[in-house]
mmCIF file of C-alpha atoms in Angstrom:
data_model
loop_
_atom_site.group_PDB
_atom_site.id
_atom_site.type_symbol
_atom_site.label_atom_id
_atom_site.label_comp_id
_atom_site.label_asym_id
_atom_site.label_seq_id
_atom_site.Cartn_x
_atom_site.Cartn_y
_atom_site.Cartn_z
ATOM 1 C CA MET P 83 203.314 152.486 -121.022
ATOM 2 C CA THR P 84 203.847 156.155 -120.631
ATOM 3 C CA PRO P 85 205.588 158.680 -122.576
ATOM 4 C CA GLU P 86 209.382 159.788 -120.886
ATOM 5 C CA PRO P 87 211.237 162.905 -121.224
ATOM 6 C CA TYR P 88 213.885 162.207 -124.134
ATOM 7 C CA PRO P 89 216.198 159.455 -123.900
ATOM 8 C CA VAL P 90 219.312 161.920 -124.338
ATOM 9 C CA HIS P 91 220.285 165.490 -124.929
ATOM 10 C CA GLY P 92 221.561 168.058 -127.672
ATOM 11 C CA ALA P 93 224.179 166.700 -130.279
ATOM 12 C CA GLY P 94 224.825 163.177 -131.096
ATOM 13 C CA LEU P 95 226.672 160.736 -133.967
ATOM 14 C CA GLY P 96 225.929 157.647 -135.357
ATOM 15 C CA LEU P 97 228.908 155.756 -134.650
ATOM 16 C CA ARG P 98 231.170 153.611 -137.190
ATOM 17 C CA ARG P 99 234.044 150.906 -136.454
ATOM 18 C CA SER P 100 236.299 153.550 -138.968
ATOM 19 C CA PHE P 101 236.609 156.447 -135.509
ATOM 20 C CA LEU P 102 236.141 153.882 -132.834
ATOM 21 C CA GLY P 103 239.516 154.348 -132.131
ATOM 22 C CA ALA P 104 239.903 157.522 -132.143
ATOM 23 C CA LEU P 105 236.983 157.597 -129.907
ATOM 24 C CA ALA P 106 238.449 155.157 -127.699
ATOM 25 C CA GLU P 107 241.052 157.489 -127.567
ATOM 26 C CA ARG P 108 239.533 160.657 -126.599
ATOM 27 C CA PRO P 109 235.822 161.735 -127.124
ATOM 28 C CA PRO P 110 235.226 164.849 -128.348
ATOM 29 C CA GLU P 111 233.422 166.980 -126.780
ATOM 30 C CA GLU P 112 230.824 168.590 -128.662
ATOM 31 C CA VAL P 113 229.336 164.887 -129.236
ATOM 32 C CA ASP P 114 226.546 164.182 -126.254
ATOM 33 C CA PHE P 115 225.936 161.329 -127.230
ATOM 34 C CA TYR P 116 225.917 158.088 -129.267
ATOM 35 C CA GLU P 117 224.759 155.740 -132.166
ATOM 36 C CA ILE P 118 225.004 152.130 -132.534
ATOM 37 C CA ALA P 119 223.014 149.574 -134.571
ATOM 38 C CA PRO P 120 222.562 146.133 -132.583
ATOM 39 C CA GLU P 121 222.759 143.868 -135.212
ATOM 40 C CA ASN P 122 226.340 145.227 -136.039
ATOM 41 C CA TRP P 123 227.250 144.141 -132.848
ATOM 42 C CA ILE P 124 225.513 141.860 -131.161
ATOM 43 C CA GLY P 125 227.857 138.857 -130.238
ATOM 44 C CA MET P 126 231.059 140.628 -131.672
ATOM 45 C CA GLY P 127 233.911 139.873 -129.696
ATOM 46 C CA GLY P 128 237.363 141.356 -129.221
ATOM 47 C CA VAL P 129 239.299 144.640 -129.010
ATOM 48 C CA ASN P 130 235.894 146.163 -131.151
ATOM 49 C CA ALA P 131 233.877 144.791 -127.913
ATOM 50 C CA ARG P 132 236.095 145.958 -125.091
ATOM 51 C CA ARG P 133 235.504 149.109 -127.185
ATOM 52 C CA LEU P 134 232.433 149.537 -127.384
ATOM 53 C CA ARG P 135 231.576 148.189 -123.555
ATOM 54 C CA ALA P 136 234.148 150.905 -122.767
ATOM 55 C CA LEU P 137 232.324 154.105 -124.553
ATOM 56 C CA THR P 138 228.848 152.636 -122.646
ATOM 57 C CA GLU P 139 229.951 152.983 -120.165
ATOM 58 C CA ARG P 140 230.976 156.507 -120.487
ATOM 59 C CA HIS P 141 228.508 157.427 -123.024
ATOM 60 C CA PRO P 142 224.689 157.790 -123.249
ATOM 61 C CA PHE P 143 223.573 155.131 -126.330
ATOM 62 C CA VAL P 144 220.588 154.670 -128.439
ATOM 63 C CA CYS P 145 219.876 152.113 -131.039
ATOM 64 C CA HIS P 146 219.204 152.280 -134.565
ATOM 65 C CA GLY P 147 217.831 148.953 -135.629
ATOM 66 C CA LEU P 148 217.764 147.786 -139.407
ATOM 67 C CA SER P 149 216.332 144.065 -139.368
ATOM 68 C CA LEU P 150 213.747 143.849 -137.187
ATOM 69 C CA SER P 151 211.639 144.384 -140.830
ATOM 70 C CA ILE P 152 208.463 145.741 -138.814
ATOM 71 C CA GLY P 153 205.877 146.145 -141.623
ATOM 72 C CA ALA P 154 206.612 142.051 -142.948
ATOM 73 C CA PRO P 155 203.810 140.384 -144.178
ATOM 74 C CA THR P 156 205.989 136.956 -142.172
ATOM 75 C CA PRO P 157 205.680 136.769 -138.669
ATOM 76 C CA LEU P 158 208.145 138.669 -136.319
ATOM 77 C CA ASP P 159 211.836 136.979 -135.475
ATOM 78 C CA LEU P 160 211.330 136.973 -131.882
ATOM 79 C CA HIS P 161 214.562 135.181 -131.032
ATOM 80 C CA PHE P 162 216.331 138.600 -132.465
ATOM 81 C CA VAL P 163 213.345 140.648 -130.891
ATOM 82 C CA ARG P 164 215.517 138.533 -127.546
ATOM 83 C CA GLN P 165 218.481 139.399 -128.721
ATOM 84 C CA ILE P 166 218.129 143.338 -129.097
ATOM 85 C CA LYS P 167 216.033 142.867 -125.437
ATOM 86 C CA ALA P 168 219.190 141.338 -123.658
ATOM 87 C CA PHE P 169 221.948 143.879 -125.976
ATOM 88 C CA LEU P 170 220.226 147.151 -124.796
ATOM 89 C CA ASP P 171 219.888 145.642 -121.033
ATOM 90 C CA GLU P 172 223.534 145.453 -120.964
ATOM 91 C CA HIS P 173 224.874 148.458 -122.652
ATOM 92 C CA GLY P 174 222.290 151.033 -120.620
ATOM 93 C CA ILE P 175 220.932 152.044 -123.455
ATOM 94 C CA ARG P 176 218.377 154.869 -123.218
ATOM 95 C CA ALA P 177 215.845 154.538 -126.227
ATOM 96 C CA TYR P 178 215.400 151.352 -129.394
ATOM 97 C CA THR P 179 214.279 152.463 -132.736
ATOM 98 C CA GLU P 180 213.444 151.444 -135.820
ATOM 99 C CA HIS P 181 211.986 152.331 -139.550
ATOM 100 C CA LEU P 182 208.717 152.707 -139.972
ATOM 101 C CA SER P 183 208.841 150.162 -143.526
ATOM 102 C CA TYR P 184 210.298 145.833 -143.763
ATOM 103 C CA CYS P 185 213.126 144.243 -145.094
ATOM 104 C CA SER P 186 212.511 140.462 -145.726
ATOM 105 C CA ASP P 187 210.277 138.325 -146.249
ATOM 106 C CA ASP P 188 211.210 134.759 -146.609
ATOM 107 C CA GLY P 189 214.467 136.337 -145.959
ATOM 108 C CA HIS P 190 216.360 139.257 -145.528
ATOM 109 C CA LEU P 191 215.848 141.753 -148.793
ATOM 110 C CA TYR P 192 219.209 144.718 -147.486
ATOM 111 C CA ASP P 193 217.320 147.380 -148.348
ATOM 112 C CA LEU P 194 214.576 149.589 -146.692
ATOM 113 C CA LEU P 195 210.713 148.839 -148.437
ATOM 114 C CA PRO P 196 207.712 150.977 -148.314
ATOM 115 C CA ILE P 197 204.906 149.508 -146.397
ATOM 116 C CA PRO P 198 201.697 150.105 -148.384
ATOM 117 C CA PHE P 199 199.699 153.158 -146.684
ATOM 118 C CA THR P 200 196.414 151.534 -145.878
ATOM 119 C CA GLU P 201 194.068 151.200 -143.035
ATOM 120 C CA GLU P 202 195.158 147.076 -143.069
ATOM 121 C CA ALA P 203 199.203 147.712 -143.007
ATOM 122 C CA VAL P 204 197.910 150.487 -139.813
ATOM 123 C CA ARG P 205 196.524 147.332 -138.465
ATOM 124 C CA HIS P 206 199.565 144.603 -138.758
ATOM 125 C CA VAL P 207 202.367 147.122 -137.973
ATOM 126 C CA ALA P 208 200.849 148.096 -134.944
ATOM 127 C CA GLY P 209 200.267 144.986 -133.520
ATOM 128 C CA ARG P 210 203.751 143.925 -134.420
ATOM 129 C CA VAL P 211 205.352 147.297 -132.419
ATOM 130 C CA ARG P 212 202.873 146.014 -129.292
ATOM 131 C CA GLN P 213 204.120 143.263 -129.143
ATOM 132 C CA VAL P 214 207.956 144.622 -129.775
ATOM 133 C CA GLN P 215 207.600 147.036 -127.126
ATOM 134 C CA GLU P 216 205.922 143.649 -124.679
ATOM 135 C CA ILE P 217 208.929 142.150 -124.630
ATOM 136 C CA LEU P 218 211.330 145.137 -124.933
ATOM 137 C CA GLU P 219 209.525 145.708 -122.223
ATOM 138 C CA ARG P 220 210.051 149.724 -123.084
ATOM 139 C CA ARG P 221 208.248 152.076 -125.959
ATOM 140 C CA ILE P 222 209.857 152.466 -129.349
ATOM 141 C CA ALA P 223 210.111 154.776 -131.490
ATOM 142 C CA LEU P 224 209.943 154.470 -135.400
ATOM 143 C CA GLU P 225 211.321 156.501 -138.396
ATOM 144 C CA ASN P 226 209.728 158.488 -141.189
ATOM 145 C CA VAL P 227 211.536 157.045 -143.849
ATOM 146 C CA SER P 228 212.475 157.780 -147.147
ATOM 147 C CA TYR P 229 210.887 156.348 -150.070
ATOM 148 C CA TYR P 230 210.542 156.028 -153.647
ATOM 149 C CA GLY P 231 207.390 154.167 -154.700
ATOM 150 C CA ALA P 232 203.566 154.192 -153.022
ATOM 151 C CA PRO P 233 202.378 151.298 -153.893
ATOM 152 C CA GLY P 234 199.039 150.428 -152.917
ATOM 153 C CA GLN P 235 198.320 154.399 -151.503
ATOM 154 C CA ALA P 236 194.831 154.705 -150.157
ATOM 155 C CA MET P 237 196.125 157.475 -147.234
ATOM 156 C CA SER P 238 198.917 160.223 -147.485
ATOM 157 C CA GLU P 239 202.267 159.555 -145.768
ATOM 158 C CA ILE P 240 201.775 162.000 -143.125
ATOM 159 C CA GLU P 241 198.154 160.559 -142.906
ATOM 160 C CA PHE P 242 199.920 156.396 -142.224
ATOM 161 C CA ILE P 243 202.562 157.476 -139.844
ATOM 162 C CA LYS P 244 200.325 159.587 -137.794
ATOM 163 C CA ALA P 245 197.691 156.165 -137.946
ATOM 164 C CA VAL P 246 200.656 154.213 -136.910
ATOM 165 C CA LEU P 247 201.904 156.022 -134.288
ATOM 166 C CA THR P 248 198.600 156.214 -132.652
ATOM 167 C CA GLU P 249 197.463 152.633 -133.319
ATOM 168 C CA ALA P 250 200.655 151.343 -131.636
ATOM 169 C CA ASP P 251 200.997 154.616 -129.074
ATOM 170 C CA CYS P 252 204.908 154.247 -130.029
ATOM 171 C CA ASP P 253 206.879 157.169 -130.341
ATOM 172 C CA LEU P 254 208.740 158.781 -133.432
ATOM 173 C CA LEU P 255 212.272 159.614 -134.778
ATOM 174 C CA LEU P 256 212.541 162.086 -136.563
ATOM 175 C CA ASP P 257 214.844 161.892 -139.818
ATOM 176 C CA VAL P 258 214.638 165.638 -140.679
ATOM 177 C CA ASN P 259 216.960 164.790 -144.148
ATOM 178 C CA ASN P 260 213.989 162.183 -145.462
ATOM 179 C CA ILE P 261 211.394 164.657 -145.284
ATOM 180 C CA HIS P 262 213.724 167.005 -147.538
ATOM 181 C CA VAL P 263 213.955 164.080 -149.810
ATOM 182 C CA ASN P 264 211.151 162.646 -150.048
ATOM 183 C CA ALA P 265 208.753 166.442 -150.824
ATOM 184 C CA VAL P 266 211.409 166.457 -153.557
ATOM 185 C CA ASN P 267 211.078 163.424 -154.690
ATOM 186 C CA HIS P 268 207.132 163.560 -154.261
ATOM 187 C CA GLY P 269 205.883 166.610 -154.267
ATOM 188 C CA TYR P 270 205.184 168.206 -151.486
ATOM 189 C CA ASP P 271 205.787 171.270 -149.159
ATOM 190 C CA PRO P 272 208.243 169.866 -146.465
ATOM 191 C CA ARG P 273 207.457 172.716 -143.871
ATOM 192 C CA ALA P 274 204.110 171.526 -144.157
ATOM 193 C CA PHE P 275 204.276 168.004 -143.532
ATOM 194 C CA LEU P 276 206.666 168.904 -140.300
ATOM 195 C CA ALA P 277 204.078 170.898 -139.765
ATOM 196 C CA ALA P 278 200.979 167.553 -139.057
ATOM 197 C CA LEU P 279 203.747 165.659 -137.672
ATOM 198 C CA PRO P 280 203.158 164.461 -133.931
ATOM 199 C CA GLY P 281 205.561 167.179 -131.863
ATOM 200 C CA GLU P 282 205.119 165.261 -128.835
ATOM 201 C CA ARG P 283 205.797 161.714 -129.743
ATOM 202 C CA ILE P 284 209.543 163.157 -131.223
ATOM 203 C CA ARG P 285 211.975 160.737 -129.421
ATOM 204 C CA TYR P 286 214.892 162.900 -131.009
ATOM 205 C CA GLY P 287 216.403 163.281 -134.670
ATOM 206 C CA HIS P 288 217.900 162.338 -137.129
ATOM 207 C CA ILE P 289 219.520 164.492 -139.631
ATOM 208 C CA ALA P 290 222.181 163.762 -142.696
ATOM 209 C CA GLY P 291 222.876 164.532 -146.442
ATOM 210 C CA HIS P 292 221.848 162.542 -149.573
ATOM 211 C CA TYR P 293 222.838 162.524 -153.174
ATOM 212 C CA VAL P 294 221.156 164.808 -155.865
ATOM 213 C CA GLU P 295 220.530 162.127 -158.587
ATOM 214 C CA ALA P 296 218.425 164.408 -160.513
ATOM 215 C CA GLU P 297 216.568 167.905 -160.376
ATOM 216 C CA ASP P 298 213.306 165.546 -159.005
ATOM 217 C CA LEU P 299 214.958 162.902 -157.662
ATOM 218 C CA ARG P 300 217.282 162.581 -153.981
ATOM 219 C CA VAL P 301 218.536 159.175 -153.157
ATOM 220 C CA ASP P 302 218.888 158.923 -149.251
ATOM 221 C CA THR P 303 222.549 157.370 -148.433
ATOM 222 C CA HIS P 304 223.907 159.524 -145.777
ATOM 223 C CA GLY P 305 226.985 159.594 -147.461
ATOM 224 C CA ALA P 306 227.493 163.212 -147.638
ATOM 225 C CA ASP P 307 227.522 166.873 -146.244
ATOM 226 C CA VAL P 308 224.177 168.159 -144.631
ATOM 227 C CA ILE P 309 222.702 170.760 -147.045
ATOM 228 C CA ASP P 310 221.053 174.296 -146.657
ATOM 229 C CA PRO P 311 217.511 173.721 -146.722
ATOM 230 C CA VAL P 312 217.646 170.562 -144.514
ATOM 231 C CA TRP P 313 219.875 172.854 -142.019
ATOM 232 C CA GLU P 314 216.395 175.134 -142.090
ATOM 233 C CA LEU P 315 213.807 172.082 -142.244
ATOM 234 C CA LEU P 316 216.036 171.486 -139.492
ATOM 235 C CA ASP P 317 215.241 175.328 -137.452
ATOM 236 C CA LEU P 318 211.861 174.563 -138.149
ATOM 237 C CA ALA P 319 211.369 172.508 -136.422
ATOM 238 C CA TYR P 320 213.290 173.768 -133.414
ATOM 239 C CA ALA P 321 210.711 176.277 -133.661
ATOM 240 C CA ARG P 322 207.677 174.270 -133.313
ATOM 241 C CA PHE P 323 208.558 171.471 -131.762
ATOM 242 C CA GLY P 324 211.041 172.958 -128.926
ATOM 243 C CA VAL P 325 214.915 171.562 -128.561
ATOM 244 C CA PHE P 326 215.262 167.449 -128.922
ATOM 245 C CA PRO P 327 218.082 165.557 -129.309
ATOM 246 C CA THR P 328 219.543 164.856 -132.667
ATOM 247 C CA LEU P 329 222.254 162.889 -133.964
ATOM 248 C CA LEU P 330 223.738 163.070 -137.540
ATOM 249 C CA GLU P 331 224.109 159.878 -139.504
ATOM 250 C CA ARG P 332 226.752 159.293 -141.893
ATOM 251 C CA ASP P 333 227.573 155.223 -143.880
ATOM 252 C CA PHE P 334 229.735 156.277 -146.115
ATOM 253 C CA ASN P 335 232.612 158.320 -147.862
ATOM 254 C CA ILE P 336 232.487 158.823 -144.105
ATOM 255 C CA PRO P 337 235.179 161.819 -142.895
ATOM 256 C CA PRO P 338 238.315 162.383 -140.753
ATOM 257 C CA LEU P 339 236.275 162.573 -137.294
ATOM 258 C CA ASP P 340 236.866 165.832 -136.916
ATOM 259 C CA GLU P 341 234.946 166.970 -139.738
ATOM 260 C CA LEU P 342 232.048 164.942 -138.799
ATOM 261 C CA VAL P 343 232.007 166.520 -135.610
ATOM 262 C CA ARG P 344 231.832 170.120 -137.007
ATOM 263 C CA GLU P 345 228.432 169.020 -138.582
ATOM 264 C CA VAL P 346 227.560 167.671 -134.642
ATOM 265 C CA ASP P 347 228.544 170.816 -133.472
ATOM 266 C CA ARG P 348 226.403 172.866 -135.790
ATOM 267 C CA ILE P 349 223.375 171.005 -134.296
ATOM 268 C CA LYS P 350 224.663 172.228 -131.237
ATOM 269 C CA GLN P 351 225.035 175.492 -132.483
ATOM 270 C CA ILE P 352 220.520 176.036 -133.399
ATOM 271 C CA GLN P 353 220.059 174.117 -130.539
ATOM 272 C CA GLU P 354 221.216 176.932 -128.762
ATOM 273 C CA ALA P 355 220.614 179.564 -130.290
ATOM 274 C CA HIS P 356 217.270 178.157 -129.858
ATOM 275 C CA ALA P 357 217.625 177.355 -126.389
ATOM 276 C CA ALA P 358 218.526 181.533 -126.194
ATOM 277 C CA ARG P 359 215.324 182.588 -127.460
ATOM 278 C CA SER P 360 213.376 180.822 -125.513
ATOM 279 C CA VAL P 361 215.265 182.425 -121.979
ATOM 280 C CA ARG P 362 214.144 186.014 -123.525
ATOM 281 C CA SER P 363 210.708 184.798 -124.791
ATOM 282 C CA ALA P 364 210.394 183.654 -120.992
ATOM 283 C CA ALA P 365 211.942 187.040 -119.552
ATOM 284 C CA HIS P 366 209.753 189.396 -121.937
ATOM 285 C CA ALA P 367 206.267 187.349 -120.863
#
């Protein structure tokens, strides 16, 4: 499977049921694409299913999964993977992404747990990714996740991410907030981490807010506004890799849709500023 251009463009928003009705009535022009977790919609009927179908017929959508558990020690749930494929096909979903983590053993653990940063784990995860991609008949992208402990750390986080992406030949969902959170929690330079990522594998990006638990502890909640250091890191990512599609996540303390759209519009403003700089640079070349 060869890489394709970005599946969507511009600035996106994670769709939540709390504002599904408002989107159905008046979709904001500032939002170029939407993202959903397929687990929350597979098998759903009724008015919400009809509203979602109407939106996926009119707007570009991507999916960000919650329970594939790509790093789990137990076998992949192949029935679930086939359900995902059917959902992606039915709604014309442009891309499917998941977390570079695991959330199950004999049962679901309802949290995203860190995979040991080891060569054995690289081979284990990459083999599972290749299996998923074969069933889905499409490439997937894995998100650099936030984590609060690193069991069995034989290699660095950046080395582990790059090794998995290379071995599996899959793409990257670049979560900018997670870089900031991990940099604070684990004491590394977020700019250096960003610079080391394989930009050619970026499928699209996430940006979100987080919770400040302590001076040296950030918790990735998606429950607050995006802070300036994270916006600055997004700006730096565009400067290094070029403008890529980027989506705002908000899962808790969800404000009115108009307030979310203002943050989406800020993504768009940063993207447009970089596009304008590129045009000026080309004109003076």
